[in-house]
Short mmCIF file of C-alpha atoms in Angstrom, two decimals:
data_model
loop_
_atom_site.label_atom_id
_atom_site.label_comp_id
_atom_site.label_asym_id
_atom_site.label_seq_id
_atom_site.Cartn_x
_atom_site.Cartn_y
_atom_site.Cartn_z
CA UNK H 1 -27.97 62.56 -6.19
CA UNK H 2 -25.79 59.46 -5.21
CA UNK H 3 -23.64 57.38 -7.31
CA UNK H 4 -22.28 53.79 -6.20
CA UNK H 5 -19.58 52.07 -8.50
CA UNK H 6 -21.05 48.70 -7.05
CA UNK H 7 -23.05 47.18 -4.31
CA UNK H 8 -20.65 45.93 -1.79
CA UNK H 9 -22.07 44.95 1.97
CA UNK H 10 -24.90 47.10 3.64
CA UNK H 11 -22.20 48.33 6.65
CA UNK H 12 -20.62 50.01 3.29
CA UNK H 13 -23.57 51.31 1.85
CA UNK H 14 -25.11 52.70 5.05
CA UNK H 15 -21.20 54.42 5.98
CA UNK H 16 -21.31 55.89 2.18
CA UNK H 17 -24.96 57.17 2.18
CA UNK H 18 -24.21 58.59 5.82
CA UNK H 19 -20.82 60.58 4.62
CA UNK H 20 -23.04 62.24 1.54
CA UNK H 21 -25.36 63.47 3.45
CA UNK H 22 -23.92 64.60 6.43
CA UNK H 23 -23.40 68.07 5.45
CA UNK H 24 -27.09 68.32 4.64
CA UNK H 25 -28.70 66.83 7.31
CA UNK H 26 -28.64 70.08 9.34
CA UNK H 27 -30.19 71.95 7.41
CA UNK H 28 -33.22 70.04 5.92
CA UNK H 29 -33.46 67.17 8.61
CA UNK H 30 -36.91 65.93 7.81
CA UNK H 31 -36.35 65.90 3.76
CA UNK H 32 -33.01 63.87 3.99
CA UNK H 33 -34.34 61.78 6.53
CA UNK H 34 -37.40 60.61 4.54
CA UNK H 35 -35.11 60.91 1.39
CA UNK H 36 -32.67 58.73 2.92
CA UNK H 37 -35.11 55.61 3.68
CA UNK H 38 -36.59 55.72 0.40
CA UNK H 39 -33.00 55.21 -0.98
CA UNK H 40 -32.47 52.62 1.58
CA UNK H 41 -35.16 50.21 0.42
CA UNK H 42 -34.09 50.64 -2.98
CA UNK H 43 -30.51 49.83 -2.11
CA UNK H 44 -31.78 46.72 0.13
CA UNK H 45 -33.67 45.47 -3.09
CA UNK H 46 -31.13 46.00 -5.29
CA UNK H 47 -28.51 44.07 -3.45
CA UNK H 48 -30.44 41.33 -2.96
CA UNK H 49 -31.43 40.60 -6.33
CA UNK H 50 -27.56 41.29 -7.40
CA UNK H 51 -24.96 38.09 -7.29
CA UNK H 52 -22.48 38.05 -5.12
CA UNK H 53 -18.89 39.73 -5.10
CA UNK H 54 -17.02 37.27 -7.05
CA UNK H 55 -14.58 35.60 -4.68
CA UNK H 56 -10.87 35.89 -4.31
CA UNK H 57 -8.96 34.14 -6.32
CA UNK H 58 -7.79 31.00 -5.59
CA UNK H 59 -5.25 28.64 -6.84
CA UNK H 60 -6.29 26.13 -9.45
CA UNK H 61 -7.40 22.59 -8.08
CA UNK H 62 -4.27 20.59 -7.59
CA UNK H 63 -3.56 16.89 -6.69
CA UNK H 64 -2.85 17.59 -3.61
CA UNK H 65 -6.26 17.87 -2.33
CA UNK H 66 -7.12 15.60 0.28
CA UNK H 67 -11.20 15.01 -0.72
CA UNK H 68 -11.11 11.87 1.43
CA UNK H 69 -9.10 13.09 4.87
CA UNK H 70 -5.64 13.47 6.15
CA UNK H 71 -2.95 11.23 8.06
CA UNK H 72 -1.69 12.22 11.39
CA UNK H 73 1.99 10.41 12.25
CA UNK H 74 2.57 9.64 15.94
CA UNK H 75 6.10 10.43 16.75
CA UNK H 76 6.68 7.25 18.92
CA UNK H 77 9.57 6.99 20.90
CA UNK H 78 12.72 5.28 18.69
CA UNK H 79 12.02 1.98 20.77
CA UNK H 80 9.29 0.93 18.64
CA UNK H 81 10.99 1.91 15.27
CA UNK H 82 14.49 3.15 14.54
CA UNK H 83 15.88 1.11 17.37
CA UNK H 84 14.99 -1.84 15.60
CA UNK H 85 16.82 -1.55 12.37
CA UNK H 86 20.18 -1.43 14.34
CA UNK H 87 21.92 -3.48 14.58
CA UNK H 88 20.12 -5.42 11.52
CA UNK H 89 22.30 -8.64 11.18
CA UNK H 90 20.18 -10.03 14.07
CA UNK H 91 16.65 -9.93 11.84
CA UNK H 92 17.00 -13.39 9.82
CA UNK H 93 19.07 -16.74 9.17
CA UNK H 94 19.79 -15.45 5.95
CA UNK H 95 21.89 -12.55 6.65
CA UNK H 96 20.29 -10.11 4.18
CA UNK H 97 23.18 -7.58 3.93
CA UNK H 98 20.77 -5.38 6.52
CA UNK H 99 18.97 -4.69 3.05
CA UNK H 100 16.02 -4.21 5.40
CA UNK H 101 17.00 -0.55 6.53
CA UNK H 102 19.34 0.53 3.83
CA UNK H 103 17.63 3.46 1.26
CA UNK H 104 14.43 3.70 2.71
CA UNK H 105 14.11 0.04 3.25
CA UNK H 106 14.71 -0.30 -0.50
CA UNK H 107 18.15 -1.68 -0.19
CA UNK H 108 21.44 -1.53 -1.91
CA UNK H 109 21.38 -0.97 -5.77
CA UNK H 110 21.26 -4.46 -7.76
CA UNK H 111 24.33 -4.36 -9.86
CA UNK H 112 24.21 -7.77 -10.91
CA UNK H 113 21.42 -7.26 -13.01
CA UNK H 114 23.51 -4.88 -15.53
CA UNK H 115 23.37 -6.17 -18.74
CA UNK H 116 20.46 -7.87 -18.29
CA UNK H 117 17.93 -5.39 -17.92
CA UNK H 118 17.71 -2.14 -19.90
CA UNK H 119 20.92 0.06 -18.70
CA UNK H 120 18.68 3.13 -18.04
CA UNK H 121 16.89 1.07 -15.41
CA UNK H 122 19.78 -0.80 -13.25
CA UNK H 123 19.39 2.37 -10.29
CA UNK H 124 15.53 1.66 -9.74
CA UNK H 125 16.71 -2.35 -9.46
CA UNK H 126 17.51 -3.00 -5.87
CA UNK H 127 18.30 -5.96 -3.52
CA UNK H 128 15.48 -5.06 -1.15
CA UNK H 129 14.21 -7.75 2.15
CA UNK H 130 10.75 -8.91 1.42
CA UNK H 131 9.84 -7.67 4.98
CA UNK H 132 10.74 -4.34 4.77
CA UNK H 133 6.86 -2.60 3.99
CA UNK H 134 7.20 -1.42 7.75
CA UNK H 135 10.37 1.16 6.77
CA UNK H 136 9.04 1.63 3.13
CA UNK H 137 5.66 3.15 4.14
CA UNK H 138 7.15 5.05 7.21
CA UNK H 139 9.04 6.88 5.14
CA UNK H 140 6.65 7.40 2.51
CA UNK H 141 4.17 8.57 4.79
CA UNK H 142 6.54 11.26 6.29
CA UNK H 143 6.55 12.93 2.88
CA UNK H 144 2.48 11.97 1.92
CA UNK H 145 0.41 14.90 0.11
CA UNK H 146 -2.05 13.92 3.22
CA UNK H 147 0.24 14.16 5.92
CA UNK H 148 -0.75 16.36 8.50
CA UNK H 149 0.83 17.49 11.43
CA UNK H 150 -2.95 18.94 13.37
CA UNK H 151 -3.71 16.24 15.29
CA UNK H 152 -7.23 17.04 15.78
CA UNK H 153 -7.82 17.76 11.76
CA UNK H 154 -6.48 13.67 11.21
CA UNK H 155 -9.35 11.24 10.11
CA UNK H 156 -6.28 8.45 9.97
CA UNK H 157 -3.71 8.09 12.88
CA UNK H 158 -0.50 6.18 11.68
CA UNK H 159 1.33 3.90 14.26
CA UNK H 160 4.74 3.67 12.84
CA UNK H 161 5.77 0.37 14.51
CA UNK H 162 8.33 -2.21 13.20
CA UNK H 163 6.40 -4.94 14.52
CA UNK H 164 7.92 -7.47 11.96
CA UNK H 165 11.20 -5.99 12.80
CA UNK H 166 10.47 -6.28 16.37
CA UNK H 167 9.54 -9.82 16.63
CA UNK H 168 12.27 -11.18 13.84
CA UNK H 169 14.75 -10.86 16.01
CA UNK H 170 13.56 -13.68 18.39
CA UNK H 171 11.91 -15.73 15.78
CA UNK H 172 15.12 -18.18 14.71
CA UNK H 173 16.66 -18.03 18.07
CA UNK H 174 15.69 -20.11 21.61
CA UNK H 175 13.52 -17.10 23.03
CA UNK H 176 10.79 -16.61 25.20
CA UNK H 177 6.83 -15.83 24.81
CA UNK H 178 7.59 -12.63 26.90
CA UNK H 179 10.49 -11.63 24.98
CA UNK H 180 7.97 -11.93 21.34
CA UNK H 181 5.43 -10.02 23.29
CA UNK H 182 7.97 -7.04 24.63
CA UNK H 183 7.97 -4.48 21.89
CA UNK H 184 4.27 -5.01 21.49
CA UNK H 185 3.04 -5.28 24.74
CA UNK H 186 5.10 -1.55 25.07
CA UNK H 187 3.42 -0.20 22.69
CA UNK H 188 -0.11 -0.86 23.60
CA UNK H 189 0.67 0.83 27.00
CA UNK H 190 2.04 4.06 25.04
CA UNK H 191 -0.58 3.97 22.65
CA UNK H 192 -3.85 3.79 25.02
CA UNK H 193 -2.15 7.03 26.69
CA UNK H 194 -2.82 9.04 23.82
CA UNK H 195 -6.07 11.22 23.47
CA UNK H 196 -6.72 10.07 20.18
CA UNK H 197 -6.75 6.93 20.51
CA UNK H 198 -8.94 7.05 23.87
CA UNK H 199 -12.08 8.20 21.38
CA UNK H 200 -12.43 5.24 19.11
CA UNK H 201 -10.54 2.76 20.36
CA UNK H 202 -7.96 2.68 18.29
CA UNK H 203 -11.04 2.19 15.25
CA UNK H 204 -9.54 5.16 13.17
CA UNK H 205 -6.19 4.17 13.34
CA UNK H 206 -3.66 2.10 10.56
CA UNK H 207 -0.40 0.22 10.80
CA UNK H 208 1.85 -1.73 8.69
CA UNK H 209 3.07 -5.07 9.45
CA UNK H 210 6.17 -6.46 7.53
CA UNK H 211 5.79 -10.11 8.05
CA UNK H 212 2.79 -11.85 7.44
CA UNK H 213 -0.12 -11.30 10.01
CA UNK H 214 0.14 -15.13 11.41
CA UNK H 215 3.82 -14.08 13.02
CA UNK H 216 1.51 -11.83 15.09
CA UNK H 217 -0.88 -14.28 15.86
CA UNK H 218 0.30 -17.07 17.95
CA UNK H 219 -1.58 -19.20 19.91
CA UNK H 220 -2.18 -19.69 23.48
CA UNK H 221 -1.05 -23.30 23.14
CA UNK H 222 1.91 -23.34 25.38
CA UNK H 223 3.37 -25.63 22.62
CA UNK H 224 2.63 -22.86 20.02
CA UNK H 225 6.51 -20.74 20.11
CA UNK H 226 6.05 -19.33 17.05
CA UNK H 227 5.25 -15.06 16.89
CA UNK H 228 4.12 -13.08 18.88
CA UNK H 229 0.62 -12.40 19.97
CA UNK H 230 0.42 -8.90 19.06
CA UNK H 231 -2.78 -9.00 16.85
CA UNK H 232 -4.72 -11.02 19.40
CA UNK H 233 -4.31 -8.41 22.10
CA UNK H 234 -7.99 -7.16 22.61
CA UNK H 235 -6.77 -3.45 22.22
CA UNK H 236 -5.47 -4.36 18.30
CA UNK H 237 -8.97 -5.85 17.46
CA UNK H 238 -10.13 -2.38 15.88
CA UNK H 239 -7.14 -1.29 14.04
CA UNK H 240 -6.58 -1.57 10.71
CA UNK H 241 -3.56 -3.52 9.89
CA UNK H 242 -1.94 -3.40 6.02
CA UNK H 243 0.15 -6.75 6.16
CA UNK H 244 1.81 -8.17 3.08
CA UNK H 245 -0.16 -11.60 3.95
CA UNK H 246 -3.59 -11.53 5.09
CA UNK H 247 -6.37 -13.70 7.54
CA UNK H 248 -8.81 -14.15 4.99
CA UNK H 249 -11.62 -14.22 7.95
CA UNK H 250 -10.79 -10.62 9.38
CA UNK H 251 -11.84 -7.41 7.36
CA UNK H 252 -8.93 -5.37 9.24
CA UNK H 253 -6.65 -7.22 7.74
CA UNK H 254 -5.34 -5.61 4.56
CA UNK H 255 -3.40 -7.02 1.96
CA UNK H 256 -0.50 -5.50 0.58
CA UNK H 257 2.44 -6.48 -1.99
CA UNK H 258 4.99 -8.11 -0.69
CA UNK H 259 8.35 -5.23 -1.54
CA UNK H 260 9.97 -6.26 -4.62
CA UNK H 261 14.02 -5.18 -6.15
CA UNK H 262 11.81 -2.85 -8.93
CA UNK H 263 10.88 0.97 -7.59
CA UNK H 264 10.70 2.82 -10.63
CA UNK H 265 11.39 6.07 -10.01
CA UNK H 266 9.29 7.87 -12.84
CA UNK H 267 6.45 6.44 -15.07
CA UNK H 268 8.86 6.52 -17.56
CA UNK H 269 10.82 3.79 -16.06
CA UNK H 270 7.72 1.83 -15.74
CA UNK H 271 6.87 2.69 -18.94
CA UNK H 272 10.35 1.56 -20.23
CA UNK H 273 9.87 -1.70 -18.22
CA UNK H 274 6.39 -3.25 -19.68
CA UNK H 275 7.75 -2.60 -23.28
CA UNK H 276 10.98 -4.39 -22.42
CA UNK H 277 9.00 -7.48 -21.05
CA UNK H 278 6.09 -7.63 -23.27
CA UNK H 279 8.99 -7.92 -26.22
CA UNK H 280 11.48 -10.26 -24.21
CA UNK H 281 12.02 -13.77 -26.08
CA UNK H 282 10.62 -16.27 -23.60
CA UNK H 283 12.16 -19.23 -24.96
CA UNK H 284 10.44 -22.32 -21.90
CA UNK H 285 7.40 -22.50 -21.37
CA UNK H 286 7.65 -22.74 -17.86
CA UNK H 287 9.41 -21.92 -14.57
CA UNK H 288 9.51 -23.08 -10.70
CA UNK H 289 11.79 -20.95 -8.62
CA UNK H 290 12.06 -22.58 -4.95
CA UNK H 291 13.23 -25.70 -2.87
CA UNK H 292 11.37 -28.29 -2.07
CA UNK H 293 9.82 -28.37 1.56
CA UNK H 294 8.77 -31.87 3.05
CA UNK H 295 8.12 -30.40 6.40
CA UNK H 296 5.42 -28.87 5.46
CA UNK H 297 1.87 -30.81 5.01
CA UNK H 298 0.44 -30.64 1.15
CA UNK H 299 3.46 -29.09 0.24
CA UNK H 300 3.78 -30.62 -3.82
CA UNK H 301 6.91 -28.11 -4.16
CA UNK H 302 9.35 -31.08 -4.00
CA UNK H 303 7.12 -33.16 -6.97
CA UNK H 304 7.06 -30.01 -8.64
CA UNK H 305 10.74 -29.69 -8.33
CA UNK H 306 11.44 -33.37 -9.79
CA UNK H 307 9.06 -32.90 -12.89
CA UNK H 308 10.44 -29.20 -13.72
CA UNK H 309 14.09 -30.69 -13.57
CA UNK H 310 13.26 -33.64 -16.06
CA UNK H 311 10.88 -31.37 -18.30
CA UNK H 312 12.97 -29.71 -20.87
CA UNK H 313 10.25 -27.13 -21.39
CA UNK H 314 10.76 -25.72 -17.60
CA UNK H 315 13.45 -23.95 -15.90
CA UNK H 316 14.25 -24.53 -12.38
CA UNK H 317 16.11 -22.44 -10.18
CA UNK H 318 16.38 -24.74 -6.95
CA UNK H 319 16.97 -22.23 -3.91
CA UNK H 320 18.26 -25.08 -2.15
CA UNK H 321 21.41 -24.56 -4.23
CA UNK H 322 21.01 -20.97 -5.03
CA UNK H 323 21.04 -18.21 -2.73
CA UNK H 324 17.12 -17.46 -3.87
CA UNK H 325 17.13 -14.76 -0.91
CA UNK H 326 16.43 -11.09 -2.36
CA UNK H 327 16.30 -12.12 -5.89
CA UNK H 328 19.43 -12.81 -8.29
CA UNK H 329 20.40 -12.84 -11.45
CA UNK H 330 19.26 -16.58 -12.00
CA UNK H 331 15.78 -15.89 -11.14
CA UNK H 332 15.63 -12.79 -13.12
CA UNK H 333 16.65 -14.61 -16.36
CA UNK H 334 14.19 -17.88 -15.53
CA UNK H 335 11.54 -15.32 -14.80
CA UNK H 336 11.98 -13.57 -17.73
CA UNK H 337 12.05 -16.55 -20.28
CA UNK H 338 9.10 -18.34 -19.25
CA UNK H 339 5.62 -17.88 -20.23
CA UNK H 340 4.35 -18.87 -16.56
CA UNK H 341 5.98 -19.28 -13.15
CA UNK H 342 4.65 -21.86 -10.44
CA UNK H 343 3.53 -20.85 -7.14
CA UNK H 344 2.95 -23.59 -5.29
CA UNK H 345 2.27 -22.22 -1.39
CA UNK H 346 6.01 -21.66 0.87
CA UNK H 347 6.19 -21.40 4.52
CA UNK H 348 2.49 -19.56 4.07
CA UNK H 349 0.21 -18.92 1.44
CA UNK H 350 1.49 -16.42 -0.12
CA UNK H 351 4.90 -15.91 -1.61
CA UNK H 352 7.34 -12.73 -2.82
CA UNK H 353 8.20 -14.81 -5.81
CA UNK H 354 4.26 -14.26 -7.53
CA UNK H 355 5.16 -10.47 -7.70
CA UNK H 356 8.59 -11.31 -8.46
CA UNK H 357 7.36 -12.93 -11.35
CA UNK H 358 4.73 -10.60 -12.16
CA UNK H 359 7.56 -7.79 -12.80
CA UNK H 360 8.67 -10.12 -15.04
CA UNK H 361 6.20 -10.29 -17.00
CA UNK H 362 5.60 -14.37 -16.81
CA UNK H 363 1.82 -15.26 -16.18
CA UNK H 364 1.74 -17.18 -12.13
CA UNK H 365 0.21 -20.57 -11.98
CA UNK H 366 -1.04 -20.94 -8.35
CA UNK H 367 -1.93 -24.18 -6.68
CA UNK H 368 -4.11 -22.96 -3.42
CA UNK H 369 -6.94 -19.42 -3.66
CA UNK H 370 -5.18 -18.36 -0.77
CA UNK H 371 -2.28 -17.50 -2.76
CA UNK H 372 -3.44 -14.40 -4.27
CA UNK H 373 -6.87 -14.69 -4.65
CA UNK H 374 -8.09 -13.53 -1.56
CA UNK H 375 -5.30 -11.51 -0.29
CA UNK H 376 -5.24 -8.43 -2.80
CA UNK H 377 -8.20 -7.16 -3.52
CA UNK H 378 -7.03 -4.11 -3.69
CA UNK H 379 -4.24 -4.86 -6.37
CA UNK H 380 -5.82 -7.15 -8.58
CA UNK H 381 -8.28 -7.78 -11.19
CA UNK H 382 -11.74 -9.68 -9.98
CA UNK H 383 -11.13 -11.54 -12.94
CA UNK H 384 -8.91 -14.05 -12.02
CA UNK H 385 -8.60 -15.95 -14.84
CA UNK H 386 -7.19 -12.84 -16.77
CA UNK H 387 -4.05 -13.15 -15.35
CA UNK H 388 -3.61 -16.39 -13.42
CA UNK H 389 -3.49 -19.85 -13.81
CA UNK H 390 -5.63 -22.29 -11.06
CA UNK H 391 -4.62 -26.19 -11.06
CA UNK H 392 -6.02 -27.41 -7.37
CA UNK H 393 -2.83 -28.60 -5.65
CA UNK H 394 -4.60 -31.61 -4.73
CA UNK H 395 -5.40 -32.13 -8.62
CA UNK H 396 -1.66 -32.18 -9.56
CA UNK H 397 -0.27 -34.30 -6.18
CA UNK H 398 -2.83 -37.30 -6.92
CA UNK H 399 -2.19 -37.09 -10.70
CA UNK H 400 -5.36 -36.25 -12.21
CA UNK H 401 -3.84 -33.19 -13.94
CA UNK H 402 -0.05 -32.30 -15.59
CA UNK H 403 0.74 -29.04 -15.08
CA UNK H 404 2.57 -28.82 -18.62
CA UNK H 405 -0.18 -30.65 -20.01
CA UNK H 406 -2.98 -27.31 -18.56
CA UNK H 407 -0.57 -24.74 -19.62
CA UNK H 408 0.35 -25.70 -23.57
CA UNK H 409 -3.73 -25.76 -23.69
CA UNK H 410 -3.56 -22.40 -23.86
CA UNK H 411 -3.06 -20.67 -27.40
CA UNK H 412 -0.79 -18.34 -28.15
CA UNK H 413 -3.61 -15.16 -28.14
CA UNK H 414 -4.41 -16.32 -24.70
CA UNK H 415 -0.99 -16.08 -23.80
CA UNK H 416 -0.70 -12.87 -25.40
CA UNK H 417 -4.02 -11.42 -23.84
CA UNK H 418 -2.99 -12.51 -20.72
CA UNK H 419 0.41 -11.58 -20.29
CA UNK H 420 -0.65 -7.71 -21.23
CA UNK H 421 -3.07 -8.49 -18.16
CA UNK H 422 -0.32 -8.99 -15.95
CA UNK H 423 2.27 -5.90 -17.80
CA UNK H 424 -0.76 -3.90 -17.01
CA UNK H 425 -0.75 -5.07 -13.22
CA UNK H 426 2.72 -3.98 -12.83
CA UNK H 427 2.75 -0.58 -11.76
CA UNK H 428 0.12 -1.13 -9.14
CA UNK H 429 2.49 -3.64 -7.60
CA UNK H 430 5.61 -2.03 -7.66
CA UNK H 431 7.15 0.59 -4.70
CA UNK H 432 8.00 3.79 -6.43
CA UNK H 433 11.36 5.53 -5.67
CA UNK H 434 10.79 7.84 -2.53
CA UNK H 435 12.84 10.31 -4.40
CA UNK H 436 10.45 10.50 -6.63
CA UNK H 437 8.35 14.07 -6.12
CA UNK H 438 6.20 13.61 -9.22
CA UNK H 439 4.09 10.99 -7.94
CA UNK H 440 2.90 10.42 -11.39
CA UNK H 441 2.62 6.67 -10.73
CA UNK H 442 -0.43 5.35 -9.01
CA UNK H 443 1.82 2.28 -6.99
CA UNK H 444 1.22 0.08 -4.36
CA UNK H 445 1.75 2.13 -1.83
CA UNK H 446 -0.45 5.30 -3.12
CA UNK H 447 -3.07 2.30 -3.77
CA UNK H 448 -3.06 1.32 0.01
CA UNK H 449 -3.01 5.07 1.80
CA UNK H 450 -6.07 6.09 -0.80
CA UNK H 451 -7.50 2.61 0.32
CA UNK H 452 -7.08 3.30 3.76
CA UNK H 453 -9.05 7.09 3.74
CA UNK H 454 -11.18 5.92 1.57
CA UNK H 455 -11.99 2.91 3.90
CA UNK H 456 -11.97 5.28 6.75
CA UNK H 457 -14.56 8.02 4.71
CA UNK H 458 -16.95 5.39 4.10
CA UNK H 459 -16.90 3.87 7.62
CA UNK H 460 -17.69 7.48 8.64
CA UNK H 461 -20.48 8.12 6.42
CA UNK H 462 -22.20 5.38 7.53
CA UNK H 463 -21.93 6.50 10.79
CA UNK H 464 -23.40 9.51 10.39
CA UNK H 465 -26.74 8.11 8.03
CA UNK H 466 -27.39 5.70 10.90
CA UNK H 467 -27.63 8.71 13.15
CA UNK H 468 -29.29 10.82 10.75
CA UNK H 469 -31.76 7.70 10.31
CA UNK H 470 -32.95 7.53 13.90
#
């Protein structure tokens, strides 16, 4: 009496059983009527032991997918960023060529390198300013698979200040506290302002920091001139801060790479890279690239210095000579023919040279944990010994150990094993060309945003099983 192609929703079915009989109805009311319900419950059962109408289709799962939340970008006003970055010869001593804001904060291409390095890789060589993460993830962030521009759907809010930018320009010149404490003391006024920040306290929100985090931390010692007291302003004490040196006794502190001259801008310039250092002829057995520092207490750089120049298995590349400042082509060659590179502590902790030499493929001999050890846990194997050398710096100043001594110890195969340890490391430490839209390459910077919303997820979660708890 009625034929259905397929069982669609019961509005359908009741609108198609209601056209066929209309005509009828009339004329035997009480027969189509009890006709009608019997058909009805038979429908009813029907469709509910029936699946589902498939669903549309949709396009196939991509990498774009954003499992663990999305970035929201506050459009501050230029003050607190582009302003900055000009002029740039007032940032450092050094004069850096401005290599802090040229390409993305990648810098001018490294020409000098040519004929060194493989040909096919001098563009992705730069000169690029150690303290330019600030302008590197800004950018990168403007183009992230996770950006979004819905405020409300953000479980990340990105505060794209130069903070290191902002406080290097008072740093080597006779300035005031207040002047240190401008740009940052600005931006906590704009900041509270927002709604978003008003919920949490500034809890869900991230920014990057150029210089290391004790420029930001200066004390309240009137004596103390140094930095600015930006991250011991009550309102920073819940945002997360990625900083390319680390307090090892505060969680919101992030590690990050320090920005190296190497952003490969495919995997297959990575690719091309590793093979070309693994098979390099590393002809000394070891390296020190620095100067030596006697203002600075423990500091064994200077007796470092003196054994590495009178050792004929070490190179030295004294930066009190050479210009040491954004890499050259002297430390590129040392680097790259020595087994290991020393790394005894600089100004701070940490130094640019370990990933310097890292890229190079030479295995880093550090001197203090605080060197790499507890700054990138993120980047790094837990294994330290799988890539790293330890001699205690106190060990090698009162002469209990020779550094040349610990390292020809090692055999060959655990030169070998290591040193593919630290190849491997390489593309986790590296800044990948911007220009690059493949994003094959999981680098340092992907490894810090997933970090981040994964972070952020997890904090979340918890959240919500406490509540679920009570």
């Amino acid at each position: 009496m009625f034929t259905f192609k397929k069982c669609k929703t019961l509005h359908q079915l009741i609108t198609t059983i209601t056209h066929s009989i209309h005509s009828h109805i009339t004329s035997h009311p009480l027969i189509f009527i009890f006709i009608f319900s019997i058909f009805l419950i038979q429908i009813l059962i029907l469709c509910s032991r029936s699946p589902p109408p498939a669903p549309k289709l949709l396009p196939p799962p991509s990498d774009n997918k954003c499992n663990d939340g999305k970035i929201y970008v506050y459009n501050l006003p230029t003050m607190f960023n582009s302003d900055l970055i000009d002029p740039c010869d007032d940032l450092d001593p050094w004069h850096w060529q401005c290599g802090v804001a040229t390409n993305g904060g990648y810098g001018v291409t490294a020409t000098e390198l040519a004929g060194t390095i493989p040909a096919s890789l001098t563009p992705a060589w730069h000169r690029t300013n150690q303290f330019s993460s600030e302008i590197i993830f800004h950018n990168r962030i403007m183009k992230h698979k996770c950006r979004t521009m819905e405020a409300e759907s953000a479980t990340v809010f990105y505060i794209p200040f130069y903070g290191g930018l902002a406080v290097g320009k008072y740093l080597f010149s006779d300035s005031t506290p207040e002047s240190r404490d401008f740009h940052a003391m600005k931006l906590i006024q704009w900041v509270q302002k927002q709604s978003y920040w008003k919920k949490f306290n500034g809890s869900d929100h991230v920014i990057v920091l150029g210089r290391i985090t004790w420029d930001f931390r200066r004390l309240t010692d009137p004596e103390q001139k140094w930095g600015s007291t930006f991250l011991n302003m009550p309102e920073m004490q819940k945002v997360t801060r990625l900083v390319i040196e680390r307090a090892p006794d505060d969680d919101n502190d992030i590690g990050i790479p320090y920005p190296t001259g190497f952003h490969p801008r495919s995997k297959a310039d990575t690719d091309t890279w590793q093979d070309f250092v693994r098979s390099y002829n590393r002809t000394s057995l070891f390296t020190f690239v620095g100067a030596a520092r006697d203002d600075v207490g423990d500091d064994i750089r200077g007796l470092l210095l003196r054994k590495c120049v009178n050792e004929s298995s070490c190179r030295v590349v004294d930066c009190a000579v050479t210009r040491c400042a954004n890499g050259s082509l002297e430390i590129m060659e040392a680097l790259l023919g020595s087994e290991f590179c020393l790394q005894p502590r600089g100004d701070s902790f940490t130094r640019r040279s370990v990933f310097d030499c890292m890229i190079a493929g030479a295995i880093p001999v550090l001197f203090w944990n605080r060197t790499m050890y507890d700054q990138y846990e993120w980047y790094l194997p837990k294994e330290a010994e799988s890539y790293s050398v330890f001699i205690d710096h106190v060990d090698v100043s009162e002469g209990r150990k020779s550094v040349k001594a610990v390292l020809e110890s090692y055999s060959k195969d655990e030169v070998r094993k290591m040193r593919e340890t630290v190849i491997g490391i390489i593309p986790k430490i590296v800044y990948s060309d911007e220009n690059d839209s493949n994003r094959r390459m999981n680098d340092a910077f992907e490894i810090a945003i997933d970090g981040v919303l994964k972070r952020f997820k997890a904090e979340r979660e918890q959240v919500w099983e406490e509540l679920v708890g009570k």
